[in-house]
Amino acid sequence: MSTVPQTPRTKTAFNPSTPTTSRITSSHVQSSPHYTTTRRHSLYGVEDRIIIDPGSLIWKVGFSGEGRPREVFYAGGKSARALWGLKRATDAAERLEEDKLLDIRLEQSLRAVFHDSLLTDPKARKVIIIENPLLPLHIKEALARILFENLQVPSVSFASSHLLSLLAVGRITGLVLDCGNLESVALPIFAARPLFSQLRSTPLAGQRFLSHLRSLLLLFGTYVAPTSPGIANLPQASRSMRVPQEILTNEVLEEIKTRCCFVGESLALTDSDAGDNGPIPDDSFTSSDIDMPPTSDPPQSESEFSFAGRESGVSSQHDSSEYSVISTPRMGGRPQDRPPGNENRLQILADMYMRHSTATDLRLPVEPPASMANSSTLGYGTIIIPGWIRERTAEVLFEGGDVDEGSLAETILDALLKVPVDLRKTLASSILIVGGTSMLPGFILRLHVELLRAISPLPPSSRQHTRSDKPPPPQYDRYATLRPLIPYLTIVNNPSPPAPLSDRAKNNGGKAPAFSPATMAWVGGSLAGALKTGGTEVSREKWDEADPDMENTDESMSETPARGNRQVQQQSRAIQTPPMRNVLPDWTRLPLPVGAPSVAINSTSVGGSSQTTVVSPTSQTRVGA
């Protein structure tokens, strides 16, 4: 029997309800454009940490758990100037002024990270700082002080960049070479424990590359001035001159480095035309000899740069693209056109590089210098970059033989010599190359060749033995003990690994994930932050408890200095640097092993400020203020 529906007599109440849990889980929540996840970021949650990789030139920032940084920017602004360098002022007043300027720049960069790049509240986010092992202590202290006192973050963790880079490729043991802007650092790591006592470094890095590139362009580059309006327009040959120094700014050099330069093959492998010009002498000068270009060279005439207009089929007008390729590489010109007096040194080096280079010349549009810019010029000037400069500028990174400035290959091999013998085979088969300079095309391939060349047997000595009654002394072989490691030398992120000579090389060569070498450390920090293993964590409460100013407040209140000494004390306090706190983790403060020599501490007073010099009998020396 069917029931007849009835019309309701009264209005039914409307009870709104939220969706059920099953309905929420069925919808997909995506918090990051880089990968699929159900975790909330930015405005909705604070469990993800801020990962900051503060380099001297470029910073990389983002959230933990993501596959790449949210933003990569120059810390010094568009001028591409480094925030700090390898040198520091010795005078107390000058050092204090440098520290104040550095604090201002660091604060601007850190505020831009939270307020412009990530759009998040710093008071609710924990921070992981990816630090280089040789990061100066005063910079590390300044970063922590700004984060705690200005931005008021809850905690800060410091993690080694080399260890995080190794974690990013899924390993805990290996030898990591970080080729950055100021220096290249090789650090062995075993079982996720960095062996800091075996660390080796060299100043051959990005800054030296840019300095060498600038010198080569000033000596061998060509600048074509912009055209002038009117019928009487001068040809390109008459507008060619030496490259003005004010054009080669850091921004232009970085643009040339990242978009034009690459690493060529070793000169020892490409010397196919030695029969025509003779072999390269062993005592020939290196490219570092031309790092001091003439500072005041007048613009040369048309006859001295007549070779600039010899390119067949090349128009003086710019193409639609930013770079114009010159089909015929420029040779050095006629001998009478070359600079007199430098042919024995500079031109021989240029000719040697030209013989081993097949790269084409490029044209780079640049703004004319202020001294030449006027109302009679139109458009941009042009820098003609020779192809051999694009290919052979990186030779400065692979030239060894210097005790203080070893090549990149020598830095890796010196680190292998310092590690225990039982670990050498394991570390040699797991070499990881990271850093911004290592992103040059062909860099890793060339470094592998240089490693094999440096460890190979030495050629027979050409030195004649004068004493016939005694046998000749043995030739000094620096890396003879590492020669059995040749079959095992492997770079795990080599894009084109050579034919393996052992099972270790076959299993490790080129097996690393295809992360960019420049962002490898940041990816490792993102992984460590997602797993809550970001190193030693320093909370804001612990930072406030270790404030040395609070300890000195009671002493200053109890003391009543005389009226005559009050002005002297105020002047001495004005030039004192902020005291260092011992709450930040630092590998130089680790306890020495049993039997290690003691450290002598010498305290001196300069201009009212105390300086402490820590002198160790070993090779590690630390100076703090």
XYZ file of C-alpha atoms in Angstrom:
625
model
C 0.000 0.000 0.000
C 1.582 3.270 -1.095
C 1.687 6.241 1.212
C 0.475 9.630 0.008
C 3.022 12.422 0.565
C 1.815 15.175 2.806
C 2.584 18.868 2.550
C 4.438 20.113 5.643
C 2.404 22.462 7.774
C 5.386 24.370 9.270
C 8.793 25.473 7.957
C 11.610 23.034 8.482
C 14.716 24.266 10.263
C 17.937 24.542 8.206
C 20.933 23.115 9.995
C 24.189 23.804 8.107
C 26.965 21.261 8.561
C 30.576 21.021 7.493
C 31.676 18.422 4.934
C 32.637 15.026 6.241
C 36.193 13.826 6.556
C 35.861 11.438 3.626
C 34.879 14.306 1.399
C 37.952 16.324 2.351
C 40.357 13.473 1.789
C 38.889 12.801 -1.608
C 39.874 16.267 -2.847
C 43.544 16.791 -3.689
C 45.453 19.547 -1.909
C 48.564 20.826 -3.663
C 50.786 23.164 -1.675
C 53.793 23.497 -3.947
C 54.098 23.725 -7.726
C 57.237 21.588 -7.630
C 55.753 18.282 -6.519
C 52.503 16.724 -5.305
C 51.983 16.807 -1.554
C 49.204 17.146 1.012
C 51.194 19.410 3.360
C 50.197 23.007 3.786
C 52.778 25.774 3.331
C 53.122 29.510 3.809
C 49.832 30.947 5.074
C 48.237 27.752 6.444
C 50.929 26.003 8.432
C 54.280 26.608 10.114
C 55.715 23.116 10.428
C 57.944 23.531 7.372
C 61.224 25.291 8.000
C 62.891 28.070 6.093
C 66.014 26.865 4.256
C 68.572 29.600 3.556
C 71.815 29.012 1.669
C 73.658 32.324 2.215
C 76.566 32.588 -0.177
C 78.875 35.546 -0.461
C 77.328 36.374 -3.857
C 74.090 34.402 -4.391
C 71.431 33.335 -1.882
C 68.984 30.457 -2.335
C 65.878 30.386 -0.139
C 62.740 28.280 0.144
C 60.686 25.913 2.303
C 61.719 22.475 3.513
C 60.234 19.512 1.709
C 60.381 21.160 -1.723
C 62.499 20.060 -4.644
C 64.024 23.409 -5.530
C 64.382 26.858 -3.931
C 61.590 29.376 -4.239
C 63.977 32.165 -5.230
C 67.642 32.608 -6.142
C 68.960 36.172 -6.043
C 72.091 38.262 -5.757
C 72.552 39.242 -2.126
C 74.357 42.450 -3.093
C 71.636 43.611 -5.468
C 71.759 43.987 -9.237
C 75.372 45.120 -9.074
C 76.359 41.493 -8.293
C 78.813 42.549 -5.591
C 79.827 40.047 -2.925
C 78.705 40.691 0.648
C 82.050 39.670 2.123
C 85.480 38.626 0.933
C 88.496 36.655 2.039
C 90.208 39.664 3.629
C 89.246 41.700 6.676
C 90.522 45.029 7.925
C 93.243 44.858 10.580
C 92.485 48.232 12.152
C 89.828 48.045 14.859
C 87.938 51.130 13.696
C 87.893 50.042 10.050
C 86.846 46.544 11.040
C 83.968 47.908 13.103
C 82.833 50.018 10.153
C 82.939 46.978 7.862
C 80.938 44.948 10.360
C 78.265 47.638 10.588
C 77.905 47.791 6.794
C 77.764 44.004 6.677
C 75.034 43.927 9.340
C 72.957 46.389 7.330
C 73.289 44.359 4.127
C 72.564 41.079 5.884
C 69.491 42.534 7.547
C 68.194 43.817 4.213
C 68.750 40.430 2.592
C 67.119 38.480 5.430
C 64.098 40.774 5.548
C 63.736 40.382 1.786
C 63.758 36.594 2.252
C 60.769 36.587 4.610
C 58.776 39.580 3.387
C 59.403 39.557 -0.376
C 60.479 36.070 -1.430
C 58.582 33.717 0.918
C 55.795 35.999 2.257
C 55.795 34.399 5.697
C 55.990 35.496 9.325
C 59.527 35.000 10.691
C 58.243 34.683 14.284
C 56.532 31.392 13.461
C 59.217 29.738 11.320
C 62.295 27.788 12.288
C 65.332 28.464 10.109
C 68.076 26.193 8.794
C 71.257 27.975 7.676
C 73.425 26.059 5.200
C 76.950 27.080 6.104
C 80.295 26.550 4.448
C 82.870 25.004 6.795
C 85.101 28.057 6.325
C 82.370 30.641 6.902
C 83.925 33.376 9.103
C 82.676 33.343 12.666
C 81.732 37.031 12.696
C 79.425 36.495 9.696
C 77.858 33.464 11.326
C 77.345 35.464 14.498
C 75.803 38.359 12.552
C 73.325 36.052 10.803
C 72.186 34.558 14.103
C 71.979 37.953 15.821
C 69.774 39.437 13.077
C 67.511 36.384 12.955
C 67.022 36.279 16.725
C 66.970 39.955 17.695
C 65.519 41.654 14.608
C 63.303 39.014 13.026
C 62.699 37.035 16.257
C 62.688 33.567 14.740
C 62.053 30.732 17.231
C 65.220 28.747 16.435
C 68.178 28.571 14.055
C 70.052 25.456 12.949
C 73.418 25.385 11.184
C 74.222 22.488 8.863
C 77.313 21.750 6.774
C 76.816 22.408 3.069
C 79.060 19.499 2.092
C 77.130 17.012 4.214
C 73.778 18.241 2.911
C 75.003 17.959 -0.677
C 75.955 14.373 -0.036
C 72.564 13.653 1.540
C 70.840 15.092 -1.527
C 72.308 12.318 -3.697
C 71.375 9.599 -1.187
C 74.822 8.982 0.287
C 76.486 9.431 3.648
C 80.108 8.768 2.602
C 82.070 10.617 -0.041
C 84.462 13.413 -0.904
C 82.666 16.679 -1.707
C 84.274 19.571 -3.598
C 82.357 22.837 -3.309
C 83.572 25.268 -5.980
C 81.867 28.513 -5.032
C 82.581 32.192 -5.443
C 85.410 32.925 -3.000
C 87.126 29.557 -2.655
C 86.910 25.874 -3.450
C 86.740 23.537 -0.450
C 87.222 19.757 -0.472
C 85.869 17.912 2.580
C 85.874 14.124 3.154
C 82.751 12.741 4.853
C 82.488 9.245 6.322
C 79.253 7.836 7.746
C 77.656 11.316 7.773
C 80.549 12.656 9.864
C 82.596 15.422 8.211
C 86.331 14.971 8.665
C 87.133 18.636 9.220
C 90.783 17.985 10.043
C 91.290 16.686 6.482
C 89.683 19.751 4.871
C 91.571 21.374 2.002
C 90.819 24.635 0.198
C 92.133 26.812 -2.623
C 91.228 30.372 -3.699
C 90.801 29.210 -7.299
C 87.041 29.667 -7.628
C 84.445 31.936 -9.218
C 86.025 35.207 -8.141
C 89.382 34.231 -9.638
C 87.594 33.164 -12.807
C 85.929 36.583 -13.143
C 89.194 38.394 -12.455
C 90.944 36.365 -15.159
C 88.064 36.897 -17.588
C 88.226 40.637 -17.024
C 91.968 40.682 -17.702
C 91.625 38.711 -20.926
C 88.837 40.938 -22.219
C 90.802 44.088 -21.435
C 93.805 42.746 -23.325
C 92.280 40.861 -26.250
C 88.626 41.900 -26.432
C 87.184 44.514 -28.771
C 84.582 47.167 -28.085
C 82.558 48.596 -30.956
C 81.061 51.993 -30.135
C 77.396 52.618 -30.971
C 76.475 54.218 -34.263
C 75.878 57.924 -34.756
C 72.841 59.450 -36.512
C 73.173 61.039 -39.904
C 74.432 60.108 -43.330
C 78.104 60.067 -42.407
C 77.947 56.902 -40.315
C 81.382 55.491 -39.506
C 82.151 51.878 -40.401
C 82.668 49.252 -37.731
C 86.445 49.109 -38.142
C 86.828 52.790 -37.303
C 84.609 52.440 -34.227
C 86.605 49.539 -32.748
C 88.767 50.094 -29.693
C 89.950 48.396 -26.546
C 87.273 47.427 -24.049
C 86.848 50.273 -21.513
C 87.262 49.198 -17.927
C 84.018 50.799 -16.746
C 82.012 48.555 -19.078
C 83.208 45.313 -17.467
C 81.130 45.540 -14.300
C 80.447 42.544 -12.091
C 77.004 42.194 -13.618
C 78.380 42.073 -17.181
C 81.118 39.628 -16.211
C 78.613 37.337 -14.492
C 76.449 37.469 -17.621
C 79.405 36.502 -19.812
C 80.425 33.732 -17.440
C 77.016 32.098 -17.149
C 75.895 32.447 -20.763
C 79.039 32.443 -22.897
C 81.889 30.566 -21.196
C 82.550 26.842 -21.045
C 85.439 24.528 -20.235
C 87.416 23.019 -23.108
C 89.455 19.870 -23.260
C 92.889 19.627 -21.742
C 95.674 21.185 -23.776
C 97.701 18.002 -23.414
C 94.950 16.064 -25.229
C 94.283 18.599 -27.985
C 97.863 19.373 -28.987
C 97.469 17.877 -32.452
C 99.281 20.645 -34.307
C 102.444 20.563 -32.241
C 104.424 19.531 -35.273
C 103.800 22.875 -36.961
C 104.401 25.198 -34.056
C 106.462 23.010 -31.769
C 105.472 21.453 -28.455
C 104.419 23.522 -25.497
C 107.486 24.069 -23.325
C 107.429 22.881 -19.753
C 108.716 26.167 -18.389
C 106.168 28.264 -20.278
C 104.256 30.864 -18.348
C 100.694 30.264 -17.272
C 97.570 32.294 -17.760
C 97.858 33.712 -14.263
C 100.732 35.862 -15.512
C 98.307 38.170 -17.316
C 96.102 38.986 -14.349
C 97.602 42.493 -14.207
C 96.406 44.267 -17.347
C 97.449 47.796 -18.227
C 95.298 50.222 -16.280
C 95.469 53.239 -18.555
C 95.553 52.249 -22.191
C 94.278 54.844 -24.648
C 91.799 53.727 -27.303
C 93.776 52.389 -30.213
C 93.417 53.515 -33.780
C 91.780 51.827 -36.708
C 95.026 50.300 -37.972
C 95.711 48.535 -34.676
C 92.251 46.954 -34.684
C 91.833 46.493 -38.398
C 91.204 42.793 -37.848
C 87.945 43.640 -36.086
C 86.211 44.280 -39.377
C 87.506 41.243 -41.260
C 84.571 39.010 -40.477
C 83.064 38.076 -43.816
C 79.331 38.464 -44.122
C 78.920 40.106 -40.716
C 76.718 43.166 -40.563
C 77.377 46.005 -38.180
C 73.763 45.952 -37.098
C 72.581 43.780 -34.212
C 70.622 40.646 -34.851
C 67.284 39.992 -33.248
C 68.960 37.749 -30.691
C 70.988 39.078 -27.796
C 74.188 37.415 -28.970
C 75.481 37.452 -32.533
C 77.773 34.621 -33.586
C 80.764 35.508 -35.741
C 81.354 32.716 -38.225
C 85.125 33.211 -38.564
C 87.109 33.223 -35.310
C 89.509 36.122 -35.026
C 93.174 35.350 -34.995
C 95.643 37.705 -33.420
C 96.099 39.871 -36.487
C 99.351 40.627 -38.242
C 102.586 40.644 -36.223
C 103.023 44.378 -36.839
C 99.547 44.992 -35.395
C 100.297 43.215 -32.118
C 101.327 45.203 -29.035
C 105.124 45.560 -29.010
C 107.040 44.204 -26.051
C 104.344 41.701 -24.996
C 104.720 39.244 -27.863
C 107.085 37.005 -25.928
C 104.563 36.465 -23.152
C 100.989 37.497 -23.786
C 100.741 36.808 -27.505
C 102.375 33.385 -27.193
C 99.733 32.419 -24.656
C 96.958 33.783 -26.872
C 98.306 31.942 -29.922
C 98.561 28.709 -27.940
C 94.940 28.995 -26.851
C 93.830 29.880 -30.383
C 95.460 26.741 -31.791
C 93.469 24.610 -29.349
C 90.126 26.384 -29.668
C 87.358 26.003 -32.208
C 84.791 28.189 -30.459
C 83.254 31.082 -32.344
C 83.328 34.714 -31.324
C 80.242 36.271 -29.757
C 78.850 39.783 -29.711
C 77.383 41.090 -26.461
C 75.339 44.324 -26.497
C 76.247 46.548 -23.528
C 75.435 50.047 -22.447
C 78.142 52.549 -23.462
C 80.256 53.962 -20.632
C 79.289 57.252 -19.087
C 82.385 58.948 -20.476
C 81.364 58.066 -24.068
C 77.577 58.330 -23.807
C 76.175 61.512 -25.348
C 73.299 62.680 -27.474
C 75.132 61.873 -30.725
C 75.176 58.106 -30.112
C 72.313 55.692 -30.623
C 71.692 52.260 -29.118
C 74.110 49.960 -27.349
C 77.773 49.282 -27.833
C 79.084 45.806 -28.592
C 81.753 43.688 -26.923
C 83.317 41.129 -29.259
C 84.295 38.138 -27.094
C 86.901 35.938 -28.809
C 86.018 32.255 -28.871
C 89.271 31.155 -27.276
C 88.546 33.418 -24.263
C 85.151 31.772 -23.863
C 86.781 28.347 -23.865
C 90.119 28.898 -22.132
C 89.328 31.311 -19.293
C 88.678 28.344 -17.010
C 92.283 27.187 -17.448
C 93.164 29.282 -14.414
C 91.210 26.825 -12.243
C 93.170 23.779 -13.402
C 96.728 25.149 -13.350
C 98.556 23.740 -10.343
C 102.045 23.734 -8.959
C 101.559 26.527 -6.397
C 101.853 25.628 -2.731
C 99.251 28.154 -1.555
C 96.982 28.028 -4.597
C 96.730 24.455 -5.750
C 94.503 23.480 -8.631
C 91.132 21.870 -8.083
C 92.529 18.427 -8.884
C 95.403 18.919 -6.448
C 92.968 20.022 -3.735
C 91.003 16.775 -4.088
C 94.141 14.643 -4.122
C 95.601 16.445 -1.099
C 92.414 15.687 0.829
C 92.745 12.022 -0.145
C 96.331 12.003 1.100
C 95.204 13.245 4.512
C 92.483 10.657 5.117
C 93.351 7.204 6.539
C 94.519 4.618 4.045
C 91.503 2.384 4.662
C 89.105 5.121 3.550
C 90.874 6.248 0.392
C 89.315 3.734 -1.967
C 85.811 4.404 -0.628
C 86.157 8.177 -0.859
C 87.897 8.149 -4.245
C 84.983 6.219 -5.745
C 82.395 8.706 -4.384
C 83.536 12.196 -5.396
C 80.767 14.807 -5.610
C 81.223 18.187 -7.330
C 78.904 21.027 -6.262
C 78.897 24.808 -6.375
C 77.959 27.512 -8.846
C 81.281 27.579 -10.711
C 81.037 23.840 -11.397
C 77.967 24.500 -13.561
C 80.183 25.628 -16.436
C 79.622 23.222 -19.363
C 82.391 20.632 -19.459
C 83.663 21.430 -15.953
C 83.170 17.989 -14.390
C 84.509 16.155 -17.448
C 87.648 18.281 -17.449
C 88.154 17.847 -13.701
C 88.059 14.064 -14.065
C 90.718 14.254 -16.775
C 92.869 16.511 -14.604
C 92.592 14.078 -11.690
C 93.860 11.236 -13.845
C 96.637 13.393 -15.289
C 97.825 14.568 -11.858
C 97.908 11.045 -10.446
C 99.516 9.400 -13.490
C 103.253 8.521 -13.495
C 105.594 11.434 -14.039
C 107.487 11.729 -17.324
C 111.235 11.091 -17.189
C 113.202 14.055 -15.955
C 115.160 16.020 -18.538
C 117.642 17.220 -15.934
C 121.156 15.890 -16.539
C 122.964 14.192 -13.707
C 126.354 15.850 -13.132
C 127.940 13.382 -10.704
C 128.832 10.063 -12.249
C 130.025 8.452 -9.001
C 126.533 8.533 -7.451
C 123.209 7.350 -8.802
C 120.711 10.070 -9.716
C 118.318 11.006 -6.917
C 114.777 9.712 -7.271
C 112.281 12.085 -8.789
C 109.814 13.610 -6.351
C 106.436 11.975 -6.935
C 103.818 13.728 -4.846
C 100.890 11.399 -5.474
C 102.679 8.083 -5.863
C 100.752 6.528 -2.976
C 97.440 7.391 -4.671
C 98.303 5.776 -8.008
C 96.590 2.443 -7.158
C 93.322 4.422 -6.903
C 93.210 5.229 -10.639
C 90.666 2.460 -11.444
C 88.409 3.693 -8.632
C 88.398 7.462 -9.252
C 84.757 8.274 -9.923
C 82.619 11.422 -9.865
C 79.095 10.445 -8.919
C 77.445 13.400 -10.713
C 79.512 13.140 -13.891
C 77.066 13.665 -16.772
C 79.197 11.567 -19.169
C 81.266 9.128 -17.133
C 84.110 7.374 -18.968
C 84.356 3.646 -19.410
C 84.598 2.107 -15.926
C 87.768 0.325 -14.897
C 86.328 -1.375 -11.799
C 83.043 -2.466 -10.290
C 83.070 0.505 -7.916
C 83.424 2.927 -10.800
C 80.639 1.164 -12.668
C 78.247 1.328 -9.715
C 78.975 4.951 -8.761
C 79.907 6.851 -11.913
C 77.100 9.182 -12.953
C 74.556 7.546 -10.611
C 73.698 10.698 -8.641
C 70.300 12.340 -9.175
C 70.287 15.068 -11.807
C 70.115 17.979 -9.383
C 71.830 21.190 -10.336
C 75.276 21.393 -8.680
C 74.523 24.949 -7.552
C 71.377 23.918 -5.648
C 72.617 20.558 -4.359
C 73.264 21.868 -0.836
C 69.872 23.564 -0.681
C 68.089 20.372 -1.772
C 69.898 18.502 1.000
C 68.816 21.155 3.505
C 65.234 20.842 2.287
C 65.419 17.092 2.833
C 66.953 17.497 6.286
C 64.290 20.019 7.279
C 61.483 17.729 6.154
C 62.966 14.860 8.190
C 63.551 17.131 11.223
C 67.297 16.443 11.141
C 68.627 19.908 10.456
C 71.658 19.795 12.738
C 72.202 21.371 16.146
C 69.281 23.667 16.922
C 69.803 26.908 18.858
C 66.609 28.313 20.356
C 65.957 31.981 21.003
C 65.800 31.367 24.752
C 69.267 29.835 24.687
C 70.517 32.779 22.672
C 69.114 35.281 25.160
C 70.616 33.425 28.108
C 74.081 33.608 26.562
C 73.903 37.400 26.058
C 77.227 38.793 27.327
C 75.765 42.290 27.633
C 73.476 41.137 30.453
C 76.466 39.829 32.392
C 78.337 43.089 32.027
C 75.337 45.160 33.163
C 75.762 44.301 36.843
C 79.483 45.012 36.731
C 78.950 48.381 35.050
C 76.292 49.328 37.610
C 78.550 48.493 40.560
C 81.498 50.451 39.182
C 81.434 54.273 39.420
C 84.227 55.597 37.218
C 85.729 58.984 37.837
C 84.663 61.961 35.788
C 88.020 62.126 33.985
C 87.981 58.466 32.947
C 84.332 58.451 31.852
C 85.081 60.014 28.441
C 87.971 57.640 27.790
C 85.794 54.603 28.510
C 83.025 55.878 26.253
C 85.481 56.293 23.369
C 86.901 52.819 23.922
C 83.412 51.293 23.969
C 82.541 53.054 20.726
C 85.148 51.120 18.738
C 84.667 47.749 20.422
C 83.187 44.989 18.318
C 80.186 43.036 19.655
C 81.311 40.153 21.878
C 81.078 36.651 20.464
C 78.680 34.095 21.946
C 79.646 30.472 22.402
C 76.187 29.010 21.835
C 76.549 28.610 18.058
C 77.962 25.272 16.909
C 81.433 25.522 15.406
C 83.711 22.684 14.392
C 86.840 24.637 15.392
C 85.728 24.434 19.051
C 85.485 20.670 19.089
C 87.694 18.871 21.636
C 91.034 17.776 20.264
C 91.845 14.055 20.077
C 94.075 12.374 22.636
C 97.717 13.347 22.148
C 96.996 16.506 20.155
C 99.226 19.515 20.941
C 97.820 22.243 23.136
C 96.782 25.677 21.912
C 98.416 28.902 23.027
C 96.114 31.905 23.525
C 97.591 35.396 23.290
C 95.458 38.397 24.301
C 96.383 41.906 23.208
C 94.683 45.290 23.471
C 94.532 47.586 20.445
C 92.829 50.974 20.734
C 90.764 49.928 23.716
C 89.444 46.757 22.031
C 90.636 43.323 23.024
C 91.893 40.931 20.357
C 92.405 37.246 20.994
C 94.762 35.272 18.770
C 94.537 31.485 18.893
C 97.800 29.950 17.724
C 97.954 26.221 17.187
C 101.093 24.210 16.375
C 99.064 22.482 13.680
C 98.010 23.997 10.397
C 94.712 25.336 11.812
C 94.953 28.964 13.011
C 92.003 31.078 14.070
C 91.982 34.823 14.818
C 88.929 36.376 16.428
C 88.045 39.806 17.712
